[in-house]
Short mmCIF file of C-alpha atoms in Angstrom, two decimals:
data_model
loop_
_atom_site.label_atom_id
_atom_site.label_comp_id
_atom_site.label_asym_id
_atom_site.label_seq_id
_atom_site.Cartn_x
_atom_site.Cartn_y
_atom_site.Cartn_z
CA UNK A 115 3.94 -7.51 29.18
CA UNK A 116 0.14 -8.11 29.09
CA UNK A 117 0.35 -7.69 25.06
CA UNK A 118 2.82 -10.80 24.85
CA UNK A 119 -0.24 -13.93 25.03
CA UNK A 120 -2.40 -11.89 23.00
CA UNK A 121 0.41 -11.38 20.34
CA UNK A 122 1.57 -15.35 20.55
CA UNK A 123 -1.85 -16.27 20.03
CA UNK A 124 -2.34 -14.48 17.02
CA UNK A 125 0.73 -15.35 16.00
CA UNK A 126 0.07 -19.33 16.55
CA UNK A 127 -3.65 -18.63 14.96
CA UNK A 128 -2.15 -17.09 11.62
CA UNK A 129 0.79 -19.08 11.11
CA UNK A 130 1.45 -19.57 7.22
CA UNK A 131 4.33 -20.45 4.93
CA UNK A 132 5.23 -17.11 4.42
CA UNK A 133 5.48 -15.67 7.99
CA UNK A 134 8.78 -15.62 9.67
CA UNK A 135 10.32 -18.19 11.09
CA UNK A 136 12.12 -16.62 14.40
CA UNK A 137 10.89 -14.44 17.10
CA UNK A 138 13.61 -12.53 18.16
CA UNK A 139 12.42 -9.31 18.80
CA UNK A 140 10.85 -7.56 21.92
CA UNK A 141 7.54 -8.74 22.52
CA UNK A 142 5.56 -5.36 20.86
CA UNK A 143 7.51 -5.23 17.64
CA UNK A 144 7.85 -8.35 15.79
CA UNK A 145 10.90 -8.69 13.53
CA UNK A 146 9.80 -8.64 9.72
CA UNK A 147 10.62 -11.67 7.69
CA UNK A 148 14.05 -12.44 7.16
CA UNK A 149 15.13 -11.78 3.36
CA UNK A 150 17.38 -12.62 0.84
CA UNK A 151 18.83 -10.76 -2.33
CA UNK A 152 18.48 -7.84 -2.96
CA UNK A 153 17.36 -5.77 0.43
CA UNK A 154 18.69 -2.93 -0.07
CA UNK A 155 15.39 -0.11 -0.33
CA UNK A 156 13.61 3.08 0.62
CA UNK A 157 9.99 3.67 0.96
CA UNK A 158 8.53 0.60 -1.15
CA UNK A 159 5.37 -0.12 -2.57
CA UNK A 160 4.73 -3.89 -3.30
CA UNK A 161 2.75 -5.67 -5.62
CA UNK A 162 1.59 -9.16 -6.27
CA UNK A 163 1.82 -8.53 -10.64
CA UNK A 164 -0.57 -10.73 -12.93
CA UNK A 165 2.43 -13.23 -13.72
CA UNK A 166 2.77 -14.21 -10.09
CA UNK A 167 5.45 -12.03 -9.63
CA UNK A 168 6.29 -9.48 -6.99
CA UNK A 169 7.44 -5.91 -7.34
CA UNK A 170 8.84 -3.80 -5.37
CA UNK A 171 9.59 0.24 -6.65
CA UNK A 172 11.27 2.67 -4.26
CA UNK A 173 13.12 5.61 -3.34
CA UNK A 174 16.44 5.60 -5.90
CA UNK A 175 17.26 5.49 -8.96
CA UNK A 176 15.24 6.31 -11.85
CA UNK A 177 12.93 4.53 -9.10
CA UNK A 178 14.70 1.61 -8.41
CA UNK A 179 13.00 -1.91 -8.67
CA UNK A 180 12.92 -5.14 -7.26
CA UNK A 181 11.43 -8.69 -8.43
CA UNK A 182 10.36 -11.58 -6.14
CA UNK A 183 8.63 -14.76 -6.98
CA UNK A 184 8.00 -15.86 -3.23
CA UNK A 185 8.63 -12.43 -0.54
CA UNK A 186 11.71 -13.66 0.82
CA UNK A 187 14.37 -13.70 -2.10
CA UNK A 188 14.60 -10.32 -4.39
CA UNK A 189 16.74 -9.29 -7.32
CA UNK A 190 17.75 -6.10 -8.76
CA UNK A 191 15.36 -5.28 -12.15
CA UNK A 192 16.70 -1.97 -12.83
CA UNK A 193 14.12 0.49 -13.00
CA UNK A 194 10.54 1.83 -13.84
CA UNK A 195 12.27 4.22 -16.59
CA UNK A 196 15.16 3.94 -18.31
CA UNK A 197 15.56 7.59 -18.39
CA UNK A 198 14.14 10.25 -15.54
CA UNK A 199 11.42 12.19 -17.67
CA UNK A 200 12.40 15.77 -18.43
CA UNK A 201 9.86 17.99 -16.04
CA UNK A 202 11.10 16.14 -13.12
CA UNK A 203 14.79 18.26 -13.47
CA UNK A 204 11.95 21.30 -12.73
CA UNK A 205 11.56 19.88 -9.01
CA UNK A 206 14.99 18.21 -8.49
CA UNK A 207 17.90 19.33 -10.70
CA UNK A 208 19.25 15.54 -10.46
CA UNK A 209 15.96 14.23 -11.34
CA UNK A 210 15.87 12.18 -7.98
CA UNK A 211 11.85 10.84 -7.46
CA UNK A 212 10.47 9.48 -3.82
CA UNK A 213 8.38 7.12 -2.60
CA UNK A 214 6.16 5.81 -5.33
CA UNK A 215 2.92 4.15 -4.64
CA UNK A 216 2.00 1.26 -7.18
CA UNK A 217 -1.64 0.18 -7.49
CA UNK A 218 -4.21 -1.35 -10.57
CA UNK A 219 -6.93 -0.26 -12.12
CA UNK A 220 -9.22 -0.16 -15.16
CA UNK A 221 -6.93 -2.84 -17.12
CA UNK A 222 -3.52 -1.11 -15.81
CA UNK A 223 -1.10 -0.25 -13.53
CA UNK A 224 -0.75 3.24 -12.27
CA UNK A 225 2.45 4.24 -10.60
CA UNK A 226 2.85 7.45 -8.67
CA UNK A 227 5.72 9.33 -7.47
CA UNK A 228 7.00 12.23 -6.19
CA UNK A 229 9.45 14.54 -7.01
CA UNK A 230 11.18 17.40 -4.98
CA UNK A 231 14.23 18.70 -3.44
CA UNK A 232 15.15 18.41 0.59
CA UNK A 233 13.51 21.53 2.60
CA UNK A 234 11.24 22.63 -0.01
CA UNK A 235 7.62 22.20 -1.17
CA UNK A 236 8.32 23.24 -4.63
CA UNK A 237 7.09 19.65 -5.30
CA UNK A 238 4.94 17.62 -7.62
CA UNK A 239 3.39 13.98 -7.55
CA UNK A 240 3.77 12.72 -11.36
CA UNK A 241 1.96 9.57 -12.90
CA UNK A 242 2.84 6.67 -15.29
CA UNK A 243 0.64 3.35 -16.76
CA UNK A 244 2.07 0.21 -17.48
CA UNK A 245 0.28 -3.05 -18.93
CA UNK A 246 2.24 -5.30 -16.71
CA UNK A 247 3.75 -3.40 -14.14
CA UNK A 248 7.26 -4.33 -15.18
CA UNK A 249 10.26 -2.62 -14.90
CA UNK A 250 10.78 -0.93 -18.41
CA UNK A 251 7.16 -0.81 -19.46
CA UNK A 252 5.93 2.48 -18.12
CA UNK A 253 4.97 5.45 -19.78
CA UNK A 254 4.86 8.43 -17.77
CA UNK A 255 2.40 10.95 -18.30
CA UNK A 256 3.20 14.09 -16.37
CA UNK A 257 2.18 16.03 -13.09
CA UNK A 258 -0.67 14.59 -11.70
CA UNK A 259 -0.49 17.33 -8.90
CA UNK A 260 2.01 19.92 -7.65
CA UNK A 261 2.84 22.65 -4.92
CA UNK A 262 4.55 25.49 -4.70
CA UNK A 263 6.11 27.33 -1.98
CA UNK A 264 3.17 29.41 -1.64
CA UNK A 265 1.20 26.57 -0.55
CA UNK A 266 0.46 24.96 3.51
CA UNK A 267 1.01 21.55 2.11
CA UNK A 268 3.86 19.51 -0.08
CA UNK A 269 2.84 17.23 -2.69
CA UNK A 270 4.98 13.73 -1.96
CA UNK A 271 4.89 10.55 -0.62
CA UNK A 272 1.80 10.06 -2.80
CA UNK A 273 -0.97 7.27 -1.37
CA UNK A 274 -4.03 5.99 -3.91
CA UNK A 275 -7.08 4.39 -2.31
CA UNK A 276 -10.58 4.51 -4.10
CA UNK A 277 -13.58 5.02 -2.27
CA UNK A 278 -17.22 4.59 -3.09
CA UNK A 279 -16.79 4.87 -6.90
CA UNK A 280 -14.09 7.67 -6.75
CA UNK A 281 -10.20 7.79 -6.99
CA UNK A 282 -8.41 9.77 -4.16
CA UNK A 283 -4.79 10.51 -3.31
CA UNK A 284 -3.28 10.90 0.26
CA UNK A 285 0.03 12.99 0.05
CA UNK A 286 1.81 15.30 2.40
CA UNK A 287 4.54 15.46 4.70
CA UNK A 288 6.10 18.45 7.06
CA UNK A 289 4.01 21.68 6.32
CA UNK A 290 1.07 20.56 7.98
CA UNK A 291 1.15 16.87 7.54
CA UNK A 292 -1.12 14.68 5.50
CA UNK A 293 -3.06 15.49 2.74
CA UNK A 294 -6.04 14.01 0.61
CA UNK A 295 -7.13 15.49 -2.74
CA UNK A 296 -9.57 13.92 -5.50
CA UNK A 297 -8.44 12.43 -8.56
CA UNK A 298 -9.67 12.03 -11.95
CA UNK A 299 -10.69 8.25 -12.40
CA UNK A 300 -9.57 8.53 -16.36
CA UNK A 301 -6.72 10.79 -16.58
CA UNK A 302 -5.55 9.59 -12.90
CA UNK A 303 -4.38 13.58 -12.32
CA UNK A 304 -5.72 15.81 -9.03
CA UNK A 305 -9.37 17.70 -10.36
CA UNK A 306 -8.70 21.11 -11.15
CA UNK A 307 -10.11 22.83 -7.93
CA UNK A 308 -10.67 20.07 -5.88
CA UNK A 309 -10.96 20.65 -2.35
CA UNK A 310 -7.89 19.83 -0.50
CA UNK A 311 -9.00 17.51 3.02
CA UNK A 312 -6.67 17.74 5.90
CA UNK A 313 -5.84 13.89 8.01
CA UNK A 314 -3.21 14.31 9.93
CA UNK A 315 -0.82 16.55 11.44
CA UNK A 316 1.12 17.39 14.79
CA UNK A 317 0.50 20.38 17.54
CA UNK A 318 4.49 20.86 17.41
CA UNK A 319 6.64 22.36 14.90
CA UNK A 320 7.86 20.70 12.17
CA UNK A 321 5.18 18.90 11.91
CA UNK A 322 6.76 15.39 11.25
CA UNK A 323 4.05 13.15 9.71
CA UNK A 324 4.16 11.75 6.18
CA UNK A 325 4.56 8.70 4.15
CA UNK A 326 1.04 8.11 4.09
CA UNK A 327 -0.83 4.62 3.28
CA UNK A 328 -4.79 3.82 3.18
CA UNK A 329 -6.15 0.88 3.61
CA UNK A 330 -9.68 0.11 3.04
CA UNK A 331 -11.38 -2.79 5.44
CA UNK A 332 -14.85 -3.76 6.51
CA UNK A 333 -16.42 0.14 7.54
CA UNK A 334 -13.13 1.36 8.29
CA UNK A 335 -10.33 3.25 6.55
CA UNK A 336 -7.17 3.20 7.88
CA UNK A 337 -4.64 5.68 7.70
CA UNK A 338 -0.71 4.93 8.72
CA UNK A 339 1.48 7.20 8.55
CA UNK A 340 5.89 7.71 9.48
CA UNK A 341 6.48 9.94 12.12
CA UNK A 342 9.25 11.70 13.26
CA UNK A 343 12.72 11.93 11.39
CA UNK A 344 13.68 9.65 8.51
CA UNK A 345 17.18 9.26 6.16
CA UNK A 346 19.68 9.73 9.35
CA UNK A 347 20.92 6.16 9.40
CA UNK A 348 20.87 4.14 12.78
CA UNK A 349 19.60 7.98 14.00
CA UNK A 350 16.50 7.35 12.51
CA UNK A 351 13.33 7.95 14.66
CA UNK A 352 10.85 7.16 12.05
CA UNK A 353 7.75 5.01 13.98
CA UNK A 354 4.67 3.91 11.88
CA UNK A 355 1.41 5.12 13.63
CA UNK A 356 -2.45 4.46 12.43
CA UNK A 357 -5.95 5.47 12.95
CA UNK A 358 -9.10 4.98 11.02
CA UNK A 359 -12.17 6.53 9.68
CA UNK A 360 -15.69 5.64 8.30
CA UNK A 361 -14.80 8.29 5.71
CA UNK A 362 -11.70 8.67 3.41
CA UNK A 363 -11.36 11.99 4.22
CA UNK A 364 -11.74 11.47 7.70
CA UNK A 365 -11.66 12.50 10.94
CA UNK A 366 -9.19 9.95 11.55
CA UNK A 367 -8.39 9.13 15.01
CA UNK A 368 -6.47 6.53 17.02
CA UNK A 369 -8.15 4.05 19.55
CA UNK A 370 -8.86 6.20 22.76
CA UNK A 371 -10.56 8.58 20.18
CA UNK A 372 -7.31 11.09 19.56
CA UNK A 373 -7.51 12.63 16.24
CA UNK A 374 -4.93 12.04 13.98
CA UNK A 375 -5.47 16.20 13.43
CA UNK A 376 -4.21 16.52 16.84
CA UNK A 377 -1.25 14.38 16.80
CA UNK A 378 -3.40 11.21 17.65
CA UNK A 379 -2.09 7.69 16.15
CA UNK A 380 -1.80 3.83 17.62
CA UNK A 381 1.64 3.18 17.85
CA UNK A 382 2.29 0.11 15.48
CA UNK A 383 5.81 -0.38 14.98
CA UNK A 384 9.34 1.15 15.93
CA UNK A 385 12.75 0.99 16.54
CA UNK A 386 13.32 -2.15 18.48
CA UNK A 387 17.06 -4.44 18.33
CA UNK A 388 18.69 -3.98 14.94
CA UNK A 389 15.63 -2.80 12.96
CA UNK A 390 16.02 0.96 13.55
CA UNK A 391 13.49 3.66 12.23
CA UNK A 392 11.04 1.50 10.23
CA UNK A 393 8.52 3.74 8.11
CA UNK A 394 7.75 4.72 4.75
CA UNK A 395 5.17 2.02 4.11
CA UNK A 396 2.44 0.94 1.92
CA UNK A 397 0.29 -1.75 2.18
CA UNK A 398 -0.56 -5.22 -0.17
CA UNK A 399 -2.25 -8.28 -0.32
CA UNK A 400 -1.74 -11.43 -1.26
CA UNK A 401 -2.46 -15.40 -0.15
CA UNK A 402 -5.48 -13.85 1.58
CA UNK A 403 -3.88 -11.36 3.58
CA UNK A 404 -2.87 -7.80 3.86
CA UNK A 405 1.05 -7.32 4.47
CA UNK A 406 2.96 -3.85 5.72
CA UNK A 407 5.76 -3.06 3.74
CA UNK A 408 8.34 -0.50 4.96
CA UNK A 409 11.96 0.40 5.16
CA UNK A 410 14.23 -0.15 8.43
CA UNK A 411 17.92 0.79 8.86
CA UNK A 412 19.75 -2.20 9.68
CA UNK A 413 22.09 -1.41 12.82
CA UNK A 414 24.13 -4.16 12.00
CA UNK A 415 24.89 -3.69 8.73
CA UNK A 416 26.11 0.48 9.32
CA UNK A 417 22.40 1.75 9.04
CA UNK A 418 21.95 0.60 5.41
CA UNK A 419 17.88 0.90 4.56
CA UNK A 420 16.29 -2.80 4.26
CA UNK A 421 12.97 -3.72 2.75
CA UNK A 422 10.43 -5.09 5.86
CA UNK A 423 7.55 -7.16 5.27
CA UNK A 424 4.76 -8.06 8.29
CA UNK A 425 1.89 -9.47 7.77
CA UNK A 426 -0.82 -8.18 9.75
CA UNK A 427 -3.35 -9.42 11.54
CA UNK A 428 -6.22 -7.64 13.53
CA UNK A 429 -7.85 -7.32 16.59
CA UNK A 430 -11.38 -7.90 18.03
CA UNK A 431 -12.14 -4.21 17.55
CA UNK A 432 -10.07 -4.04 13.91
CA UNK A 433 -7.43 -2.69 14.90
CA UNK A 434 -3.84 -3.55 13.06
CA UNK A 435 -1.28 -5.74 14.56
CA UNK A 436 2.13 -6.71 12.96
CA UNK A 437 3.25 -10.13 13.54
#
């Protein structure tokens, strides 16, 4: 109960057009700003694009896309590709791709995605460039990295984030958790031999962190992550935890100094009333401030997976805090 004045007064202090307009939800997990449209999404990544719009790509499809011109109402826009490319039947013989990661760059967008089967890391992370960032307008240009069963680590859930004049990609999920490899600023693919840092994991068996997001702010770099089980409907345990570092490839830890290496991570949102399992989230800003997208399942609409938007706001010490 001693979070609840802190929360309403960071609520009352960052109250904007955009936030949501009820407050529902138990006092630790705010509810995320009530949609209309299309909803209906897994893992998104969302973009402000340079006509104003806002896109949304996810989990589906030949990955699925959204369109929004204000947050709150979305429409179905198809799809990045019109047709899956035809090395991803190599990782997925129905050509499914996860959890892209949309960013821009150099004059272009760059979207990443991943491609794999359930309970193998036979896996690869490929890479496309659009002009606009449309629906339609990509052109995909291969693996930008891959594993193999032979490998400690899976290449999905792919996360961009440049640092101090480089390009690096977060990836990873259950064997061993999350990843961080160097890219190549022009081709956007994984150096050949780069080394391959290690930011979070768990002490227990399976290992359940992925979906990882980096967000760069003031000194700090902060890594959130899903934990626990996704994709099992209103049994969905998914939580979204966070830590920072001073470095991009870490140590990350949490606020009482847990590393993220040793199952560390601030708790900042979970299950709470209808909004079941959120996780698989990215980060985005726009009208000055940085917003958490994720995916919930919606308890009262059969455990369908619903886009959530929060905008964040931060603490004295700069740490996250949905509202």
């Amino acid at each position: 109960m001693k979070r609840f004045p802190r929360r309403a007064a960071l609520l009352a202090a960052a109250a904007v057009a955009l936030l949501p307009t009820t407050a529902t939800a138990a006092p630790a997990y705010p509810d995320p700003l009530p949609l209309t449209g299309r909803q209906i999404i897994h893992d998104p990544t969302v973009h402000q694009l340079g006509n104003g719009q806002y896109v949304a790509y996810s989990t589906g499809g030949v990955i699925g896309a959204r369109l929004s011109t204000d947050l709150r109402d979305w429409t179905d826009a198809g799809n990045a590709f019109t047709t899956p490319p035809s090395w991803w039947y190599d990782y997925n013989s129905s050509a499914d791709p996860w959890a892209p990661d949309l960013s821009y760059r150099d004059g272009r967008y760059w979207l990443y995605y991943a491609v794999s089967s359930w309970g193998t890391n036979h896996s690869a992370i490929g890479v496309a460039t659009s002009p606009s960032g449309l629906p339609g307008t990509w052109t995909d240009h291969g693996p930008a990295f891959t594993s193999e069963t032979t490998d400690t680590w899976n290449a999905i859930d792919p996360a961009i984030v440049r640092a101090d004049g480089r390009l690096w990609m977060a990836f990873g999920s259950y064997w061993t958790g999350i990843r961080m490899v160097e890219l190549d600023r022009t081709t956007g693919k994984a150096i050949p031999g780069a080394t391959i840092a290690h930011l979070a994991t768990r002490p227990d068996a399976p290992y359940a962190v992925e979906g990882a997001s980096i967000l760069h702010r003031g000194r700090y770099y902060y890594l959130f992550a899903s934990y626990d089980a996704c994709c099992a409907g209103v049994n969905s345990t998914y939580k979204i935890r966070v830590g920072r570092s001073t470095k991009v490839t870490g140590p990350y830890t949490d606020s009482t100094g847990t590393p993220m290496l040793n199952g560390g991570g601030d708790l900042l949102l979970a299950s709470h009333g209808r909004y079941i399992g959120p996780g698989g989230e990215s980060t985005f800003r726009t009208h000055g401030r940085t917003w958490l997208a994720y995916h919930y399942y919606d308890a009262d609409d059969n455990g369908t997976p619903k886009l959530g938007l929060n905008p964040l706001s931060w603490t004295k010490d700069g740490w996250p805090v949905p509202l």
